[in-house]
Structures are given as structure tokens and as C-alpha cells.
GROMACS .gro file of C-alpha atoms in nm:
model
  364
    1MET     CA    1   0.001   0.011  -0.009
    2ALA     CA    2   0.278   0.226   0.095
    3PHE     CA    3   0.454   0.161  -0.224
    4ALA     CA    4   0.141   0.230  -0.428
    5ILE     CA    5   0.092   0.568  -0.259
    6LEU     CA    6   0.467   0.651  -0.328
    7ALA     CA    7   0.438   0.544  -0.686
    8SER     CA    8   0.117   0.747  -0.743
    9PHE     CA    9   0.328   1.054  -0.567
   10VAL     CA   10   0.617   1.005  -0.797
   11SER     CA   11   0.388   0.992  -1.102
   12ALA     CA   12   0.191   1.317  -1.003
   13LEU     CA   13   0.527   1.474  -0.946
   14ALA     CA   14   0.673   1.368  -1.277
   15ALA     CA   15   0.342   1.507  -1.470
   16LEU     CA   16   0.397   1.838  -1.274
   17GLN     CA   17   0.742   1.862  -1.376
   18VAL     CA   18   0.647   1.804  -1.736
   19ALA     CA   19   0.362   2.064  -1.704
   20ASN     CA   20   0.587   2.304  -1.557
   21GLY     CA   21   0.841   2.262  -1.842
   22ALA     CA   22   0.561   2.309  -2.097
   23LEU     CA   23   0.469   2.640  -1.921
   24THR     CA   24   0.844   2.754  -1.917
   25ARG     CA   25   0.951   2.618  -2.236
   26ARG     CA   26   1.193   2.851  -2.439
   27VAL     CA   27   1.291   2.904  -2.788
   28THR     CA   28   1.605   3.027  -2.912
   29CYS     CA   29   1.608   3.228  -3.225
   30ALA     CA   30   1.859   3.249  -3.504
   31ASP     CA   31   2.036   3.544  -3.356
   32GLY     CA   32   2.059   3.371  -3.022
   33SER     CA   33   1.780   3.569  -2.853
   34VAL     CA   34   1.554   3.362  -2.609
   35THR     CA   35   1.186   3.404  -2.593
   36SER     CA   36   0.861   3.215  -2.524
   37ASP     CA   37   0.751   3.140  -2.894
   38ALA     CA   38   0.912   3.113  -3.231
   39ALA     CA   39   0.679   3.367  -3.372
   40CYS     CA   40   0.819   3.633  -3.153
   41CYS     CA   41   1.189   3.578  -3.295
   42ALA     CA   42   1.101   3.835  -3.570
   43LEU     CA   43   1.069   4.090  -3.317
   44PHE     CA   44   1.439   4.128  -3.194
   45PRO     CA   45   1.570   4.274  -3.517
   46VAL     CA   46   1.281   4.521  -3.519
   47ILE     CA   47   1.341   4.608  -3.153
   48GLN     CA   48   1.699   4.670  -3.232
   49ASP     CA   49   1.609   4.899  -3.541
   50LEU     CA   50   1.361   5.093  -3.318
   51GLN     CA   51   1.637   5.153  -3.048
   52ALA     CA   52   1.920   5.246  -3.293
   53ASN     CA   53   1.720   5.468  -3.538
   54LEU     CA   54   1.400   5.602  -3.370
   55PHE     CA   55   1.463   5.601  -2.996
   56ASP     CA   56   1.804   5.761  -2.975
   57ASN     CA   57   1.963   5.437  -2.852
   58GLY     CA   58   1.736   5.376  -2.579
   59GLY     CA   59   1.641   5.739  -2.486
   60CYS     CA   60   1.269   5.845  -2.339
   61GLY     CA   61   1.240   6.149  -2.576
   62GLU     CA   62   0.982   6.292  -2.823
   63ASP     CA   63   0.981   5.983  -3.050
   64VAL     CA   64   0.893   5.759  -2.728
   65HIS     CA   65   0.611   6.006  -2.653
   66GLU     CA   66   0.464   6.012  -3.007
   67SER     CA   67   0.497   5.636  -3.057
   68LEU     CA   68   0.291   5.585  -2.728
   69ARG     CA   69   0.035   5.817  -2.848
   70LEU     CA   70   0.005   5.652  -3.174
   71THR     CA   71  -0.084   5.319  -3.009
   72PHE     CA   72  -0.368   5.483  -2.843
   73HIS     CA   73  -0.505   5.667  -3.163
   74ASP     CA   74  -0.485   5.368  -3.369
   75ALA     CA   75  -0.642   5.126  -3.105
   76ILE     CA   76  -0.938   5.353  -2.987
   77GLY     CA   77  -1.041   5.361  -3.356
   78ILE     CA   78  -1.322   5.108  -3.300
   79SER     CA   79  -1.701   5.169  -3.201
   80PRO     CA   80  -1.968   4.877  -3.144
   81ALA     CA   81  -2.226   5.156  -3.125
   82ILE     CA   82  -2.146   5.274  -3.488
   83ALA     CA   83  -2.136   4.922  -3.595
   84SER     CA   84  -2.472   4.854  -3.439
   85ARG     CA   85  -2.616   5.120  -3.679
   86GLY     CA   86  -2.490   4.923  -3.982
   87GLN     CA   87  -2.200   5.121  -4.053
   88PHE     CA   88  -1.807   5.035  -4.015
   89GLY     CA   89  -1.709   5.094  -3.682
   90GLY     CA   90  -1.347   5.064  -3.707
   91GLY     CA   91  -1.093   4.764  -3.630
   92GLY     CA   92  -0.922   4.899  -3.317
   93ALA     CA   93  -0.548   4.811  -3.293
   94ASP     CA   94  -0.528   4.725  -3.667
   95GLY     CA   95  -0.272   4.977  -3.809
   96SER     CA   96  -0.535   5.177  -4.004
   97ILE     CA   97  -0.397   5.496  -3.882
   98ALA     CA   98  -0.078   5.431  -4.080
   99LEU     CA   99  -0.215   5.223  -4.381
  100PHE     CA  100  -0.477   5.497  -4.426
  101GLU     CA  101  -0.273   5.789  -4.324
  102ASP     CA  102  -0.410   6.015  -4.592
  103VAL     CA  103  -0.757   5.993  -4.424
  104GLU     CA  104  -0.706   5.922  -4.070
  105THR     CA  105  -0.443   6.209  -4.012
  106ASN     CA  106  -0.692   6.473  -4.136
  107PHE     CA  107  -0.934   6.390  -3.841
  108HIS     CA  108  -0.913   6.693  -3.604
  109ALA     CA  109  -0.826   6.452  -3.316
  110ASN     CA  110  -0.509   6.300  -3.501
  111LEU     CA  111  -0.350   6.630  -3.563
  112GLY     CA  112   0.043   6.601  -3.546
  113VAL     CA  113   0.039   6.220  -3.560
  114ASP     CA  114   0.135   6.200  -3.925
  115GLU     CA  115   0.500   6.323  -3.804
  116ILE     CA  116   0.556   5.986  -3.608
  117ILE     CA  117   0.387   5.764  -3.872
  118ASP     CA  118   0.633   5.914  -4.141
  119GLU     CA  119   0.916   5.841  -3.891
  120GLN     CA  120   0.818   5.486  -3.831
  121ARG     CA  121   0.738   5.413  -4.184
  122PRO     CA  122   1.083   5.295  -4.314
  123LEU     CA  123   1.134   5.092  -3.992
  124LEU     CA  124   0.785   4.938  -4.065
  125GLN     CA  125   0.876   4.862  -4.414
  126ARG     CA  126   1.180   4.660  -4.338
  127SER     CA  127   1.026   4.495  -4.027
  128ASN     CA  128   0.819   4.207  -4.179
  129ILE     CA  129   0.553   4.244  -3.948
  130SER     CA  130   0.194   4.396  -3.973
  131ALA     CA  131   0.142   4.762  -3.930
  132ALA     CA  132  -0.090   4.682  -3.639
  133ASP     CA  133   0.169   4.469  -3.461
  134PHE     CA  134   0.459   4.735  -3.542
  135ILE     CA  135   0.256   5.034  -3.384
  136GLN     CA  136   0.170   4.866  -3.048
  137LEU     CA  137   0.544   4.709  -3.040
  138ALA     CA  138   0.694   5.046  -3.092
  139GLY     CA  139   0.482   5.204  -2.817
  140ALA     CA  140   0.574   4.935  -2.566
  141ILE     CA  141   0.951   4.933  -2.642
  142GLY     CA  142   0.972   5.303  -2.612
  143VAL     CA  143   0.802   5.329  -2.294
  144ALA     CA  144   1.030   5.070  -2.144
  145ASN     CA  145   1.316   5.307  -2.212
  146CYS     CA  146   1.171   5.543  -1.935
  147PRO     CA  147   1.278   5.526  -1.568
  148GLY     CA  148   0.999   5.397  -1.357
  149ALA     CA  149   0.782   5.265  -1.642
  150PRO     CA  150   0.634   4.935  -1.641
  151ARG     CA  151   0.700   4.638  -1.883
  152LEU     CA  152   0.399   4.655  -2.131
  153ALA     CA  153   0.230   4.356  -2.317
  154VAL     CA  154   0.317   4.276  -2.667
  155PHE     CA  155   0.120   4.062  -2.890
  156VAL     CA  156   0.170   3.953  -3.260
  157GLY     CA  157  -0.080   3.804  -3.509
  158ARG     CA  158  -0.304   4.106  -3.556
  159GLN     CA  159  -0.440   4.150  -3.921
  160ASP     CA  160  -0.379   4.481  -4.090
  161ALA     CA  161  -0.682   4.696  -4.159
  162THR     CA  162  -0.855   4.704  -4.515
  163GLN     CA  163  -1.028   5.050  -4.450
  164PRO     CA  164  -0.983   5.342  -4.235
  165ALA     CA  165  -1.153   5.394  -3.883
  166PRO     CA  166  -1.442   5.622  -3.863
  167ASP     CA  167  -1.387   5.989  -3.744
  168LEU     CA  168  -1.487   6.114  -3.402
  169THR     CA  169  -1.357   5.792  -3.235
  170VAL     CA  170  -1.050   5.958  -3.074
  171PRO     CA  171  -1.137   6.185  -2.782
  172GLU     CA  172  -1.058   6.551  -2.779
  173PRO     CA  173  -0.902   6.764  -2.493
  174PHE     CA  174  -1.232   6.988  -2.513
  175ASP     CA  175  -1.451   6.695  -2.482
  176THR     CA  176  -1.667   6.652  -2.159
  177VAL     CA  177  -1.603   6.409  -1.896
  178ASP     CA  178  -1.933   6.247  -1.984
  179SER     CA  179  -1.810   6.224  -2.355
  180ILE     CA  180  -1.491   6.087  -2.269
  181LEU     CA  181  -1.605   5.809  -2.038
  182GLN     CA  182  -1.890   5.695  -2.284
  183ARG     CA  183  -1.636   5.685  -2.567
  184PHE     CA  184  -1.403   5.471  -2.359
  185GLU     CA  185  -1.689   5.238  -2.254
  186ASP     CA  186  -1.816   5.180  -2.608
  187ALA     CA  187  -1.454   5.109  -2.728
  188GLY     CA  188  -1.378   4.843  -2.510
  189GLY     CA  189  -1.575   4.843  -2.204
  190PHE     CA  190  -1.327   5.049  -2.000
  191THR     CA  191  -1.417   5.176  -1.652
  192PRO     CA  192  -1.366   5.514  -1.524
  193ALA     CA  193  -1.062   5.377  -1.323
  194GLU     CA  194  -0.911   5.231  -1.637
  195VAL     CA  195  -0.937   5.560  -1.812
  196VAL     CA  196  -0.757   5.717  -1.566
  197ALA     CA  197  -0.497   5.464  -1.570
  198LEU     CA  198  -0.429   5.502  -1.925
  199LEU     CA  199  -0.394   5.877  -1.891
  200ALA     CA  200  -0.075   5.793  -1.704
  201SER     CA  201   0.066   5.833  -2.059
  202HIS     CA  202   0.087   6.199  -2.009
  203THR     CA  203   0.337   6.153  -1.764
  204ILE     CA  204   0.601   6.122  -2.033
  205ALA     CA  205   0.402   6.334  -2.303
  206ALA     CA  206   0.417   6.692  -2.451
  207ALA     CA  207   0.175   6.884  -2.679
  208ASP     CA  208   0.291   7.024  -3.014
  209HIS     CA  209  -0.060   7.140  -3.145
  210VAL     CA  210  -0.273   7.253  -2.853
  211ASP     CA  211  -0.067   7.588  -2.843
  212PRO     CA  212   0.140   7.598  -3.168
  213SER     CA  213   0.341   7.862  -3.043
  214ILE     CA  214   0.508   7.652  -2.790
  215PRO     CA  215   0.575   7.306  -2.935
  216GLY     CA  216   0.704   7.014  -2.722
  217THR     CA  217   0.554   7.165  -2.388
  218PRO     CA  218   0.503   6.881  -2.146
  219PHE     CA  219   0.207   6.784  -1.932
  220ASP     CA  220   0.425   6.770  -1.600
  221SER     CA  221   0.770   6.860  -1.493
  222THR     CA  222   0.948   6.533  -1.550
  223PRO     CA  223   0.859   6.447  -1.909
  224GLU     CA  224   1.143   6.216  -1.921
  225LEU     CA  225   1.026   6.003  -1.622
  226PHE     CA  226   0.727   5.767  -1.599
  227ASP     CA  227   0.636   5.901  -1.233
  228THR     CA  228   0.344   6.028  -1.050
  229GLN     CA  229   0.414   6.405  -1.111
  230PHE     CA  230   0.151   6.432  -1.370
  231PHE     CA  231  -0.131   6.316  -1.129
  232ILE     CA  232  -0.012   6.560  -0.843
  233GLU     CA  233   0.041   6.877  -1.099
  234THR     CA  234  -0.306   6.839  -1.270
  235GLN     CA  235  -0.444   6.884  -0.901
  236LEU     CA  236  -0.252   7.214  -0.838
  237ARG     CA  237  -0.439   7.552  -0.897
  238GLY     CA  238  -0.372   7.695  -1.258
  239THR     CA  239  -0.242   8.025  -1.246
  240LEU     CA  240  -0.092   8.078  -1.613
  241PHE     CA  241  -0.094   7.982  -1.969
  242PRO     CA  242   0.261   7.871  -2.085
  243GLY     CA  243   0.206   8.039  -2.413
  244THR     CA  244  -0.087   8.208  -2.562
  245ALA     CA  245  -0.433   8.219  -2.397
  246GLY     CA  246  -0.763   8.107  -2.569
  247ASN     CA  247  -0.658   7.772  -2.708
  248GLN     CA  248  -0.927   7.515  -2.770
  249GLY     CA  249  -0.889   7.233  -2.493
  250GLU     CA  250  -0.635   7.418  -2.296
  251VAL     CA  251  -0.660   7.559  -1.944
  252GLU     CA  252  -0.428   7.733  -1.702
  253SER     CA  253  -0.133   7.540  -1.557
  254PRO     CA  254   0.054   7.588  -1.220
  255VAL     CA  255   0.400   7.584  -1.347
  256PRO     CA  256   0.567   7.809  -1.624
  257GLY     CA  257   0.642   7.588  -1.929
  258GLU     CA  258   0.375   7.319  -1.863
  259ILE     CA  259   0.058   7.275  -2.049
  260ARG     CA  260  -0.282   7.147  -1.897
  261LEU     CA  261  -0.539   6.993  -2.108
  262GLN     CA  262  -0.907   7.077  -2.014
  263SER     CA  263  -1.002   6.732  -2.030
  264ASP     CA  264  -0.735   6.612  -1.775
  265SER     CA  265  -0.819   6.901  -1.541
  266GLU     CA  266  -1.201   6.787  -1.538
  267LEU     CA  267  -1.120   6.414  -1.526
  268ALA     CA  268  -0.891   6.506  -1.200
  269ARG     CA  269  -1.181   6.702  -1.060
  270ASP     CA  270  -1.476   6.505  -1.135
  271SER     CA  271  -1.657   6.295  -0.862
  272ARG     CA  272  -1.648   5.984  -1.074
  273THR     CA  273  -1.281   6.009  -1.122
  274ALA     CA  274  -1.113   6.221  -0.876
  275CYS     CA  275  -1.015   5.970  -0.581
  276GLU     CA  276  -0.884   5.730  -0.832
  277TRP     CA  277  -0.677   6.000  -0.989
  278GLN     CA  278  -0.546   6.122  -0.645
  279SER     CA  279  -0.464   5.744  -0.571
  280PHE     CA  280  -0.169   5.759  -0.794
  281VAL     CA  281  -0.023   6.075  -0.637
  282ASN     CA  282   0.230   5.887  -0.440
  283ASN     CA  283   0.179   5.524  -0.531
  284GLN     CA  284   0.450   5.440  -0.817
  285ALA     CA  285   0.360   5.085  -0.791
  286LYS     CA  286  -0.006   5.124  -0.859
  287LEU     CA  287   0.085   5.373  -1.137
  288GLN     CA  288   0.303   5.103  -1.307
  289SER     CA  289   0.044   4.797  -1.249
  290ALA     CA  290  -0.274   4.997  -1.343
  291PHE     CA  291  -0.131   5.136  -1.653
  292ALA     CA  292   0.043   4.808  -1.770
  293ALA     CA  293  -0.333   4.651  -1.706
  294ALA     CA  294  -0.513   4.892  -1.912
  295PHE     CA  295  -0.259   4.893  -2.181
  296ARG     CA  296  -0.306   4.543  -2.228
  297LYS     CA  297  -0.665   4.588  -2.269
  298MET     CA  298  -0.629   4.866  -2.521
  299THR     CA  299  -0.330   4.714  -2.744
  300ILE     CA  300  -0.578   4.410  -2.842
  301LEU     CA  301  -0.886   4.628  -2.896
  302GLY     CA  302  -1.085   4.462  -3.213
  303HIS     CA  303  -0.888   4.126  -3.155
  304ASP     CA  304  -0.940   3.792  -2.970
  305GLU     CA  305  -0.654   3.752  -2.748
  306GLY     CA  306  -0.677   3.382  -2.800
  307SER     CA  307  -0.568   3.428  -3.161
  308LEU     CA  308  -0.250   3.632  -3.073
  309VAL     CA  309   0.073   3.521  -2.964
  310ASP     CA  310   0.197   3.679  -2.628
  311CYS     CA  311   0.529   3.814  -2.697
  312SER     CA  312   0.560   4.035  -2.397
  313ASP     CA  313   0.896   3.889  -2.270
  314VAL     CA  314   1.086   4.058  -2.567
  315VAL     CA  315   1.025   4.387  -2.382
  316GLN     CA  316   1.338   4.502  -2.191
  317GLN     CA  317   1.322   4.557  -1.814
  318PRO     CA  318   1.265   4.926  -1.790
  319PRO     CA  319   1.522   5.152  -1.561
  320ALA     CA  320   1.419   5.188  -1.192
  321PRO     CA  321   1.215   5.493  -1.080
  322ALA     CA  322   1.414   5.790  -1.063
  323SER     CA  323   1.205   6.032  -0.864
  324ALA     CA  324   1.004   6.061  -0.581
  325ALA     CA  325   0.657   6.213  -0.550
  326HIS     CA  326   0.708   6.596  -0.484
  327PHE     CA  327   0.567   6.965  -0.525
  328PRO     CA  328   0.746   7.165  -0.782
  329ALA     CA  329   0.945   7.457  -0.638
  330GLY     CA  330   0.733   7.712  -0.494
  331LEU     CA  331   0.411   7.524  -0.445
  332SER     CA  332   0.282   7.284  -0.158
  333ASN     CA  333  -0.044   7.137  -0.024
  334ALA     CA  334  -0.201   7.481  -0.010
  335ASP     CA  335  -0.208   7.510  -0.376
  336ILE     CA  336  -0.404   7.194  -0.426
  337GLU     CA  337  -0.771   7.194  -0.539
  338GLN     CA  338  -0.903   6.910  -0.343
  339ALA     CA  339  -1.144   6.720  -0.544
  340CYS     CA  340  -1.147   6.385  -0.381
  341ALA     CA  341  -1.429   6.392  -0.098
  342SER     CA  342  -1.339   6.083   0.088
  343THR     CA  343  -0.936   6.114   0.139
  344PRO     CA  344  -0.740   6.406   0.201
  345PHE     CA  345  -0.456   6.478  -0.065
  346PRO     CA  346  -0.122   6.337   0.064
  347THR     CA  347   0.151   6.561   0.224
  348LEU     CA  348   0.438   6.582  -0.005
  349PRO     CA  349   0.790   6.766   0.027
  350THR     CA  350   0.858   7.065  -0.240
  351ASP     CA  351   1.136   7.080  -0.442
  352PRO     CA  352   1.403   7.325  -0.285
  353GLY     CA  353   1.520   7.645  -0.487
  354PRO     CA  354   1.357   7.918  -0.683
  355VAL     CA  355   1.065   7.852  -0.941
  356THR     CA  356   1.200   7.770  -1.264
  357SER     CA  357   1.022   7.704  -1.597
  358VAL     CA  358   0.971   7.343  -1.739
  359ALA     CA  359   1.192   7.287  -2.051
  360PRO     CA  360   1.032   7.192  -2.367
  361VAL     CA  361   1.077   6.843  -2.474
  362PRO     CA  362   1.369   6.851  -2.757
  363PRO     CA  363   1.268   6.764  -3.114
  364SER     CA  364   1.381   6.430  -3.255
   0.00000   0.00000   0.00000
């Protein structure tokens, strides 16, 4: 009896080891890279090309910011509500924004994305992967160059678009909170909390066209870092315009050289999103995990995940966080416009020294 039990235990252990081996099976590619699936091998030369010829050898600059923006502007181009009316509702993350650039870049919400599409095009053409996969890969690899960023999901196997996405699927900075939340819910069932998480992308973003007189104006004081400053500084009382006043979709910001979108300001103060917004203020770990989860959902819009290959292990480990939550010099808790009714705004230190202007993000 004891022998039978022992034999059964050994058999079970062997089966577990086989199962674990299957789960952890690795593939060695022709260039020596190791990954989880042979389909992912094609990505390594593409990544090398991106880093060397688009991202300034691993930098977190303008082309990273714009590549991340492009992932969203392509993926959000899907509307089941439009499709329910018998019209084409878009294919989500299907590369249509690049494949039908002459159509989609003329949509008002896509103003300026033609620049990164054109910069990416030579790399896409020599990549041997779909435009849909390339756009999402470029965003994930670029973000991983930024200190404090999470590793983002990468999938391959998307089919490229055969027609452009419809207009009015990309939210605008002058849209109401109601409109923005409805658009995200329609596109992919995103909750208000997931919308807030996706806006963590603005921590490494800059605006070129909201105020055309000051291109490259960042949304927070540390655009080279994936940190929580965006969520802090959007809750500070606005006192100035960094360039000219009266621009559609812009409201006053708290720091010289920093721009604030109307939509960011209103989402930071709306009762449906304010507490979630504030929850990121001094929680880098939550910022990373929530953004990674929301990006994973966004990056496969229009596709069945089961039909795709998960190649997330090709993404490099991002540099460690390089800053702690703080107020810019000259500002403090007294300058916060408290919007979360249930939790006080955290007490944070203030940067020492005189008030300075945030420098624009240099062009690539």
C-alpha cells in the first residue's frame, strides 16, 4: 500500500514537472535571443532597429512620447455603437492610422500624428510584421526606455486594416467628462478607473499643437520620467498659460513651461474619477500596474486575445524609478484643489530652490 502511494506521488510529481516544463518552454532564435514562442523571434531585429534609429539608442524622448500616443490613436478607432447602426465601426488596433494615413490624419483629433507615422514608416517597411503589430510594439519598447515605467504587453498576429477607422472615435481635450467616459466604454468597456490609468501616458507626454506657438510643451515637470508627477500637478491650482491664452482644449497650468489639457483638469476633479486620480499621487507601484493592465486591454482592441501570440518577454526591463513624489519649487499642499471627497490629498515635500520654467521636450 505504501509503495502504491509512493508510486502515485512520483507519477504526480513527474506530471507536474512536465507541465511546468511546458509552461516555461523557451525558444532560441537564430540570433541567439531567447523567447517564449518562435513567432516572437521576428521582433528582436525590429526592436534593435527601433532603439538605434528611432529612440536615440534607448532614450525616452519625443519619439517615445509620440509612439505611445500612436498606439492609442490607432487602437481607440473602434465603435460597436457605430457598427450597431450598420456602418463600419473601425477595427481597433489594426494599423489603419498608418495604412490610411491620408484619411485618418485629417481627423482633427489626430492632428500631428502624421509626423511619427512618417518617422516609423521606413522601419515598418523593413520589419516584416504587420503595421498593426508594429505600432503597438514600438509603443511598448519605447515606454520601457523611461525610468519608472512598467513592462507593457506585446502581442503579434493582428491582421492589418482594410479600411480606415471612422472619425470622432478619438477623444479630444475639449470633450466633456461624460463624452470621454462614454467613448471609452463604447470602445472596449473601459471603466472610469481604467480611463484614469491610461492617462498615465501623459506623464511622459508633450503637446505640439494645442498651442502651436510652444511645441514640445510637457504635461508635467518630469517628461523624461514615468512617474506620478502628472497626477500631482494636474491637481494644483492653475495660474498661467505657458504660451498664449484662448486655445481650444487648454486651461491654466500651475508651472511655467507646463501645459494642461481641459480634459485632464476636469477628469482630475470629477466625482467619478477624482479619488482614483488622487490615488496615484504617491503610489508608483499602482501607477505601473494599473497602466500596464489598461494598456494590455487597449492594445488588443478589435482582436481576440486567444488568436494572438503573447511576446511580452521581448520587452526590456525598464530603468528603476528615478524620482519621488513632490511639489515643484514654490508650491505646496496649500495650492491643491482638493477634489476627492473621501481622502485628503497626501502631504508631499516641495522641491527646494527658486521657481523655474519646465523646459520643452527637444524635437527628435
